[in-house]
C-alpha positions as YAML, in Angstrom:
chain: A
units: angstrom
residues:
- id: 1
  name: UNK
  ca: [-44.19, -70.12, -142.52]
- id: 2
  name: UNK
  ca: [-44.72, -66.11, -142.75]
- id: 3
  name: UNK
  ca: [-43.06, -64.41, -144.73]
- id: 4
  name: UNK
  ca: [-41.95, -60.57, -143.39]
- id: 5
  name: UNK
  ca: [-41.09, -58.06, -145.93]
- id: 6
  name: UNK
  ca: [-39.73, -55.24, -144.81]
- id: 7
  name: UNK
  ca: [-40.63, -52.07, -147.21]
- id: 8
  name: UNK
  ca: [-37.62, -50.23, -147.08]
- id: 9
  name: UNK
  ca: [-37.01, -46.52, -147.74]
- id: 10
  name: UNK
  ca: [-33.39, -46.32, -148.23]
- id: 11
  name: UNK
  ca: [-30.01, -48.14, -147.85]
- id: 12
  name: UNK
  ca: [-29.70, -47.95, -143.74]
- id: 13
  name: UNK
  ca: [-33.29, -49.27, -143.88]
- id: 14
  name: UNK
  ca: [-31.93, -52.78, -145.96]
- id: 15
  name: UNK
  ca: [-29.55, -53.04, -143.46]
- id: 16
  name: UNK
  ca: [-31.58, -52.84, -140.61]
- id: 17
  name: UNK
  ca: [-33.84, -55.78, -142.47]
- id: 18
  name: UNK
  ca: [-31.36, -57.70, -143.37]
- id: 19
  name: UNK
  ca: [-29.58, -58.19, -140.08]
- id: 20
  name: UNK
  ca: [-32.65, -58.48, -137.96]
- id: 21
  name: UNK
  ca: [-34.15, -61.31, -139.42]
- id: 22
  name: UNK
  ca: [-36.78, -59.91, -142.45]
- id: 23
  name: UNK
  ca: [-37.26, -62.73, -145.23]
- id: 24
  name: UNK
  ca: [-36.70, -60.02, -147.97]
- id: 25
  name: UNK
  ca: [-37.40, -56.10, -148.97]
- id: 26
  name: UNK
  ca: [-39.25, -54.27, -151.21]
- id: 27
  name: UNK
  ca: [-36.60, -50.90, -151.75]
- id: 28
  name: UNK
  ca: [-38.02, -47.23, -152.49]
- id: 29
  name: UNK
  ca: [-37.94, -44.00, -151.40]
- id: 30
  name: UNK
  ca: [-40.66, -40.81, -149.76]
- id: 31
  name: UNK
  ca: [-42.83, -43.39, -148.30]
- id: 32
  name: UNK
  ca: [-44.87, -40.29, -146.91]
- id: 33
  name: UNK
  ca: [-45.86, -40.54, -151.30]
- id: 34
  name: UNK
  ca: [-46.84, -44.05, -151.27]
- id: 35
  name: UNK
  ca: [-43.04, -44.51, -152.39]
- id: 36
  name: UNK
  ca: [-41.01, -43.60, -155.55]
- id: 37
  name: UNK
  ca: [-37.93, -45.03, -157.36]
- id: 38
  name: UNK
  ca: [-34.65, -44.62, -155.66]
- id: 39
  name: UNK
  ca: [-31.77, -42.78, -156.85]
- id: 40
  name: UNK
  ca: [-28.87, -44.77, -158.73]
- id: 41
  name: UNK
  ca: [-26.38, -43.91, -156.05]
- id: 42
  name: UNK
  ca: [-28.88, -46.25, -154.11]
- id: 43
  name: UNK
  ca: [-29.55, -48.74, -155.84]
- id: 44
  name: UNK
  ca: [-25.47, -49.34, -156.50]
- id: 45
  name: UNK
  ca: [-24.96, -49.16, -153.31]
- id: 46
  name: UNK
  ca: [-27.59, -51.72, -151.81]
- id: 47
  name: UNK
  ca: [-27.09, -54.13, -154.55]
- id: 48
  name: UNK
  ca: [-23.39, -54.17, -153.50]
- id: 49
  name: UNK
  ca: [-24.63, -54.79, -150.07]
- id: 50
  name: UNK
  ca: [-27.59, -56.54, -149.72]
- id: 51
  name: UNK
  ca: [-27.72, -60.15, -148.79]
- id: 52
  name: UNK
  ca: [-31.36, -60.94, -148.84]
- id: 53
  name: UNK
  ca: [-33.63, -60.56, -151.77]
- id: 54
  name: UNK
  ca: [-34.67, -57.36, -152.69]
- id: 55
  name: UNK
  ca: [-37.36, -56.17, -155.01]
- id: 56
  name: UNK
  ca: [-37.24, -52.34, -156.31]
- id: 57
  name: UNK
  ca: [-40.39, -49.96, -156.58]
- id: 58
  name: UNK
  ca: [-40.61, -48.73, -160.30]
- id: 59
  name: UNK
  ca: [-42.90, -45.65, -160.12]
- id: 60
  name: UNK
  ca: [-41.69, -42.81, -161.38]
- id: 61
  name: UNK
  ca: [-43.79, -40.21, -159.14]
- id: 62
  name: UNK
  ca: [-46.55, -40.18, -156.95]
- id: 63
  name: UNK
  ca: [-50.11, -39.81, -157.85]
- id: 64
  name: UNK
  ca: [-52.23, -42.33, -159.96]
- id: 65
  name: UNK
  ca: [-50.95, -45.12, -161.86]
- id: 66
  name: UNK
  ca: [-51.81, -44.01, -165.35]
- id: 67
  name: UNK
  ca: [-48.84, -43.47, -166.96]
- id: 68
  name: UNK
  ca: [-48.28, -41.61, -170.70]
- id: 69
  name: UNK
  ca: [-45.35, -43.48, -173.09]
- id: 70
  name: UNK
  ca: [-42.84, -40.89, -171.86]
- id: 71
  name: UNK
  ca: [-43.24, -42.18, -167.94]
- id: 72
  name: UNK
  ca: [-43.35, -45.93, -169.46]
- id: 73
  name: UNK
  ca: [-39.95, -45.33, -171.20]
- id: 74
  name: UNK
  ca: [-38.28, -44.06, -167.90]
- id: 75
  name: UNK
  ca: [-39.72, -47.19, -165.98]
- id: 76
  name: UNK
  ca: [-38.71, -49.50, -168.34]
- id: 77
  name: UNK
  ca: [-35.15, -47.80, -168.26]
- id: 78
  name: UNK
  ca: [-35.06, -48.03, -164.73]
- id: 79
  name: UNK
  ca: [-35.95, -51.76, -164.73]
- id: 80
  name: UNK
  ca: [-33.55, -52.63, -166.79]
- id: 81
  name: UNK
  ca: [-30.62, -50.68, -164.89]
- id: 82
  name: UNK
  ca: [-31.75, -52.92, -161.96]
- id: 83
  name: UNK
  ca: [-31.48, -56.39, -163.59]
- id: 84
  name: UNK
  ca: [-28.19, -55.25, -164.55]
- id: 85
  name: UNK
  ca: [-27.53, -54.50, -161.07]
- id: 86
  name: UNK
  ca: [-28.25, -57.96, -160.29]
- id: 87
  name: UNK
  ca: [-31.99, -57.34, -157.97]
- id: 88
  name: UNK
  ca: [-34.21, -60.45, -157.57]
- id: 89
  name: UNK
  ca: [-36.86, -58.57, -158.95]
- id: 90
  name: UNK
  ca: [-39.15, -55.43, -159.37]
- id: 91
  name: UNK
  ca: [-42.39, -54.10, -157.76]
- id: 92
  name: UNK
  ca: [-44.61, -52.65, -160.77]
- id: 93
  name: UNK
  ca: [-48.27, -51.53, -161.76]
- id: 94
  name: UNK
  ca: [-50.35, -49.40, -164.32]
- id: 95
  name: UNK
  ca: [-53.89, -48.73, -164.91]
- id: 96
  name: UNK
  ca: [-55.30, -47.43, -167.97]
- id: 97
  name: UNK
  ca: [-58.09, -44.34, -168.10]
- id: 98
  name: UNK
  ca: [-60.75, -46.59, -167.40]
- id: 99
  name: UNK
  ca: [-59.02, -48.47, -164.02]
- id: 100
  name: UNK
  ca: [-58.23, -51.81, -165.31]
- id: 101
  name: UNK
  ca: [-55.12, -53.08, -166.52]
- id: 102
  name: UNK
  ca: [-53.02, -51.24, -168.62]
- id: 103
  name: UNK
  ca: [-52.09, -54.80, -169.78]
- id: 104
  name: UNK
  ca: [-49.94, -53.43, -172.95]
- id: 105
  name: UNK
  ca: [-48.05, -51.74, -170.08]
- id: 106
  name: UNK
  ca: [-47.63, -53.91, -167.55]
- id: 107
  name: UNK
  ca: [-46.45, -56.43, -170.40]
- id: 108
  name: UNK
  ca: [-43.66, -53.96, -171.48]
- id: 109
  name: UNK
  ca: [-42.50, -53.47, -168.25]
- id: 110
  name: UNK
  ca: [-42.05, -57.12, -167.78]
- id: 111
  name: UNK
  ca: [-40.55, -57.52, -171.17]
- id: 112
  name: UNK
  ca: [-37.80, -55.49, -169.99]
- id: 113
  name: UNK
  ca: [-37.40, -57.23, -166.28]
- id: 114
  name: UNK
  ca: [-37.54, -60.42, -168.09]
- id: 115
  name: UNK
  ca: [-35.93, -63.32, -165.89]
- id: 116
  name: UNK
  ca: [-36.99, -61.04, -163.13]
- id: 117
  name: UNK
  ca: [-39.57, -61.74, -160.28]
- id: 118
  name: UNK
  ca: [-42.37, -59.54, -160.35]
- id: 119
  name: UNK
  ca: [-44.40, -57.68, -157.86]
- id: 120
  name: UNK
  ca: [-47.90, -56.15, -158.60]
- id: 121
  name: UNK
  ca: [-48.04, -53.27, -156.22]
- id: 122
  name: UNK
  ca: [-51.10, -51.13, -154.68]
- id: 123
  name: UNK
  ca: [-52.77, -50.23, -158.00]
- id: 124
  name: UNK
  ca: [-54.49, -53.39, -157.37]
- id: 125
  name: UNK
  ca: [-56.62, -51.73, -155.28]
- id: 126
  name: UNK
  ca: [-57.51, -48.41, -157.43]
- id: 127
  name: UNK
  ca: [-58.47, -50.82, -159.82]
- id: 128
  name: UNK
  ca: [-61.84, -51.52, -160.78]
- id: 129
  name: UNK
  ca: [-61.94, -55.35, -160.21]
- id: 130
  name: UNK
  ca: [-59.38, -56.79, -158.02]
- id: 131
  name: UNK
  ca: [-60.27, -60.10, -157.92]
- id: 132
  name: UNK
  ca: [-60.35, -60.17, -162.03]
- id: 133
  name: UNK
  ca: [-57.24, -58.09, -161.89]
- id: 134
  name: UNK
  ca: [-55.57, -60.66, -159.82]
- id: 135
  name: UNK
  ca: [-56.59, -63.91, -162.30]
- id: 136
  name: UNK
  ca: [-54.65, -61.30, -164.84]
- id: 137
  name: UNK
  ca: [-51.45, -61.42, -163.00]
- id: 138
  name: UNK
  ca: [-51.26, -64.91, -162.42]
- id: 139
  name: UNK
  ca: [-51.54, -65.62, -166.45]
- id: 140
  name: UNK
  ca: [-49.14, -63.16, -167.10]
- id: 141
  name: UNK
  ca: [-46.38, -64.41, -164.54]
- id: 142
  name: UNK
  ca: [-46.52, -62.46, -161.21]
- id: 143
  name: UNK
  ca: [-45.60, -64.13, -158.06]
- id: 144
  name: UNK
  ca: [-47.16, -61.67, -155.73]
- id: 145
  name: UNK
  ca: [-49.18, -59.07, -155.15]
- id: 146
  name: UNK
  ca: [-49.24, -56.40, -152.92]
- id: 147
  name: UNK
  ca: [-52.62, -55.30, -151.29]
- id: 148
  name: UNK
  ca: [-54.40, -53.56, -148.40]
- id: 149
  name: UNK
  ca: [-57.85, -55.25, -149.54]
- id: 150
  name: UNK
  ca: [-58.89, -51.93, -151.24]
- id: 151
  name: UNK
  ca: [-58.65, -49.51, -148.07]
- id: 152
  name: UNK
  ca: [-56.59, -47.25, -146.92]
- id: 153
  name: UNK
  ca: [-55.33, -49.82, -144.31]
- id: 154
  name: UNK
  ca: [-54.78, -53.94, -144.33]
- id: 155
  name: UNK
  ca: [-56.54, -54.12, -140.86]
- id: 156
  name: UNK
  ca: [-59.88, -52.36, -142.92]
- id: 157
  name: UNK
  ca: [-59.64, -54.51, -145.87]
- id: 158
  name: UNK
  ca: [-59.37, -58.09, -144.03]
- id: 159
  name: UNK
  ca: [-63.01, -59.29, -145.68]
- id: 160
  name: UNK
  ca: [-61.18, -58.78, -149.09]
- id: 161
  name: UNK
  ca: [-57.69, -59.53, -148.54]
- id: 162
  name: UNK
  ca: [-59.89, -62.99, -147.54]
- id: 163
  name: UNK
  ca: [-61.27, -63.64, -150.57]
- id: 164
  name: UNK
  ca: [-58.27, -62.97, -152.66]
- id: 165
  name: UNK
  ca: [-56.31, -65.31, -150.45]
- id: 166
  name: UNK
  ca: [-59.21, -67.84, -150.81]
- id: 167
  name: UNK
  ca: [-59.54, -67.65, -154.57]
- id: 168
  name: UNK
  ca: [-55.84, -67.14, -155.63]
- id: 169
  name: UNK
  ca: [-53.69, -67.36, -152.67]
- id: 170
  name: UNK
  ca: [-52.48, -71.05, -154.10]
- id: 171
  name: UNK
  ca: [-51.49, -69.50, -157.53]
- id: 172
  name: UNK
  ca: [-49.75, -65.97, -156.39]
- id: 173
  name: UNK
  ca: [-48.62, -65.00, -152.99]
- id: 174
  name: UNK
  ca: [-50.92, -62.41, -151.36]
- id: 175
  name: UNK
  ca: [-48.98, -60.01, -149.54]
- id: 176
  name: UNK
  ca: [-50.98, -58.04, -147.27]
- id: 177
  name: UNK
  ca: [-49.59, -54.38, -146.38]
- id: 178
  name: UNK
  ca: [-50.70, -50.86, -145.78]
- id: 179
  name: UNK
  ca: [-50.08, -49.82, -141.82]
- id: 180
  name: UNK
  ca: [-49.21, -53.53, -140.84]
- id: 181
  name: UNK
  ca: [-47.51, -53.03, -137.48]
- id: 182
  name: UNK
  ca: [-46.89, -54.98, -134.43]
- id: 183
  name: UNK
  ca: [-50.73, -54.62, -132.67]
- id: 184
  name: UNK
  ca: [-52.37, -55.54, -135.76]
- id: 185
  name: UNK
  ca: [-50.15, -58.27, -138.03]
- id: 186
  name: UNK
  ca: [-51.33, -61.33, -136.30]
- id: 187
  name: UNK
  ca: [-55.51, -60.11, -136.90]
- id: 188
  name: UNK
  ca: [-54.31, -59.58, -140.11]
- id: 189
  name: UNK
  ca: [-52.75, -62.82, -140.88]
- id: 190
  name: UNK
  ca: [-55.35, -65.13, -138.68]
- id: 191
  name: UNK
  ca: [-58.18, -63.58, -140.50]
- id: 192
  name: UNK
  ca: [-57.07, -63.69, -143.94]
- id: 193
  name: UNK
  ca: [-54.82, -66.87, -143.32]
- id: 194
  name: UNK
  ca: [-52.19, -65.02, -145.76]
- id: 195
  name: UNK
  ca: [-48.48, -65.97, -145.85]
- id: 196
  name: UNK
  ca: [-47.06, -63.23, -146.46]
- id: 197
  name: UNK
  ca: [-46.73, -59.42, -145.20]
- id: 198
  name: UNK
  ca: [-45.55, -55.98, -146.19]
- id: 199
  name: UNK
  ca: [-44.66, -53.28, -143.39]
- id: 200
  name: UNK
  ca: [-41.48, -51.12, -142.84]
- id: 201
  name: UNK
  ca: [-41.82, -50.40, -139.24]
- id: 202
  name: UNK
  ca: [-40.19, -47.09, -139.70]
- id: 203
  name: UNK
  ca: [-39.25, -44.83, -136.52]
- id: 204
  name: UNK
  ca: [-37.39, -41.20, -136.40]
- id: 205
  name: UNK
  ca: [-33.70, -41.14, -136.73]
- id: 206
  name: UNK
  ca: [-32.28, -40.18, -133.15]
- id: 207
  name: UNK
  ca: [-29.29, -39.20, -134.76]
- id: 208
  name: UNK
  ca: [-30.23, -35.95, -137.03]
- id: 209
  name: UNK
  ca: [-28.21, -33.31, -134.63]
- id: 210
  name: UNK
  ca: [-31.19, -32.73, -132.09]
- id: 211
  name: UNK
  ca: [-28.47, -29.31, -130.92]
- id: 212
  name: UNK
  ca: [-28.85, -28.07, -134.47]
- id: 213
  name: UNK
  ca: [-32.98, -28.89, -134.88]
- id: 214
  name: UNK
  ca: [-34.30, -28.89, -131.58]
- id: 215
  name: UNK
  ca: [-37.74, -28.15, -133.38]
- id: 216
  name: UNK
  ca: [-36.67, -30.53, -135.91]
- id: 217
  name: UNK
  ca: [-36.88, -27.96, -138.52]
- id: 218
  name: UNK
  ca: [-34.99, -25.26, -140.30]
- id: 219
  name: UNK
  ca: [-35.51, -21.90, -140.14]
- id: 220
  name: UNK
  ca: [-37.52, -22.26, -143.49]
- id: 221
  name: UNK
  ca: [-39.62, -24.93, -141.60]
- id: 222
  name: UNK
  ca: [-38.03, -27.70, -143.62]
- id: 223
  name: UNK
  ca: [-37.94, -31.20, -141.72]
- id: 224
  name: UNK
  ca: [-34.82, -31.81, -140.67]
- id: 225
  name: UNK
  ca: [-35.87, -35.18, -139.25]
- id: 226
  name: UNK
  ca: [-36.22, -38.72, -141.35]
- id: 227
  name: UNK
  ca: [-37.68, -41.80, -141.00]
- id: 228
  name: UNK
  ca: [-35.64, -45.73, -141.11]
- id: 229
  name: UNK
  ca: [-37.05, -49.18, -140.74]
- id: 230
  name: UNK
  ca: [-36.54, -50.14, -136.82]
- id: 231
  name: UNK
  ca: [-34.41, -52.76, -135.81]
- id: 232
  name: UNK
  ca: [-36.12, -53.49, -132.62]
- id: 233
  name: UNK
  ca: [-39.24, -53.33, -134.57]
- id: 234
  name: UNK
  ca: [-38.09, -55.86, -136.97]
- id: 235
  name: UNK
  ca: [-36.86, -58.42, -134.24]
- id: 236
  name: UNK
  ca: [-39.95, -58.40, -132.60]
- id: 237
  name: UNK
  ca: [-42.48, -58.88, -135.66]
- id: 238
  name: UNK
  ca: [-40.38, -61.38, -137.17]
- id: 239
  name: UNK
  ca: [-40.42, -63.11, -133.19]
- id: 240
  name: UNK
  ca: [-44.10, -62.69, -133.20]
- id: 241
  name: UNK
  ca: [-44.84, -64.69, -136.48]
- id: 242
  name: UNK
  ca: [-42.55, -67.37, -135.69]
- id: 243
  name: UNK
  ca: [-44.96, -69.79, -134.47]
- id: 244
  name: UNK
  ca: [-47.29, -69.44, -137.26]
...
């Protein structure tokens, strides 16, 4: 069976997943950054609402993954608000100055998820070696990993998305995202024979007072337009994998 996660940039997006089919959700915010830790008001809300499992981004801004202790505290803070609020689990990473690892990091992190379910996201492929990265986070307890193969997009990184599937794919789920839609998912998962994939088939609002914003802008040029995972979208990825 394949497994559909939806990546979700907000509470209407959960919805949308969860009635539409998606097998779970990976819940953050300003995709347009890669994605950033939502707000509390948020996550209290979609953890009083959500009825399939849902995994929160812990990053704390965008840019690299190197994080200083000060950026570590707040993460671990943030991962243990979300236990509290009863989450299956979290989406983390870190990289030292070098581009391994940050083992000491990562380990702290999951010390303060523990009983969680964790997620290595996309610093797997900033790192240096992702396929020694990956025996890493099997021995210290991850169940997934995120990944576009090291490229920009899933559909570019197939040959490695491959080989991590070959090599580990029976001791962590590889979860192949990064510009997954509905013309490319099925290449993606014939080719890499992965179980699992990442995509949050987002489309503009039509509700953002078009009268108001005809330009979709302010007068100071500010977008006045967002972004929410499609429903329609959803449906029909989740009706394409079915016979898989």
């Amino acid at each position: 069976m394949i497994r559909i996660e939806i990546c979700t940039n907000g509470y209407q997006s959960v919805i949308n997943a969860q009635e539409n089919g998606a097998h779970c959700a990976e819940l953050c915010e300003s995709l347009e950054v890669g994605g950033v830790t939502p707000s509390y008001g948020t996550l209290k809300k979609v953890a009083s609402d959500m009825k399939i499992p849902v995994r929160v981004l812990i990053r704390p801004r965008s840019g690299n993954y190197i994080y200083n202790d000060a950026e570590l505290e707040m993460m671990c803070s943030d991962i243990e608000l979300i236990k509290e609020l009863g989450y299956e689990g979290v989406v983390i990473g870190a990289l030292n100055e070098n581009g391994d690892l940050d083992v000491p990091k990562i380990k702290a992190m999951m010390k303060a998820g523990e009983g969680m379910k964790f997620t290595f996201h996309r610093a797997i492929d900033a790192c240096n070696n992702p396929l020694e990265a990956l025996k890493i986070l099997v021995d210290l307890g991850f169940d997934k990993v995120l990944t576009s193969g090291c490229k920009p997009k899933a559909i570019d990184g197939i040959e490695m998305i491959r080989q991590m599937q070959e090599q580990y794919g029976y001791k962590i789920n590889i979860m192949a995202g990064g510009g997954v839609n509905l013309n490319n998912v099925m290449t993606i998962i014939n080719e890499t024979k992965v179980s699992n994939c990442h995509a949050s088939l987002t489309v503009e609002v039509d509700d953002y007072n078009q009268k108001l914003y005809p330009e979709k802008i302010d007068n100071t040029g500010a977008a006045m337009c967002w972004k929410v995972s499609s429903p329609s979208n959803i449906k029909e990825m989740l009706n394409l994998v079915k016979s898989c």
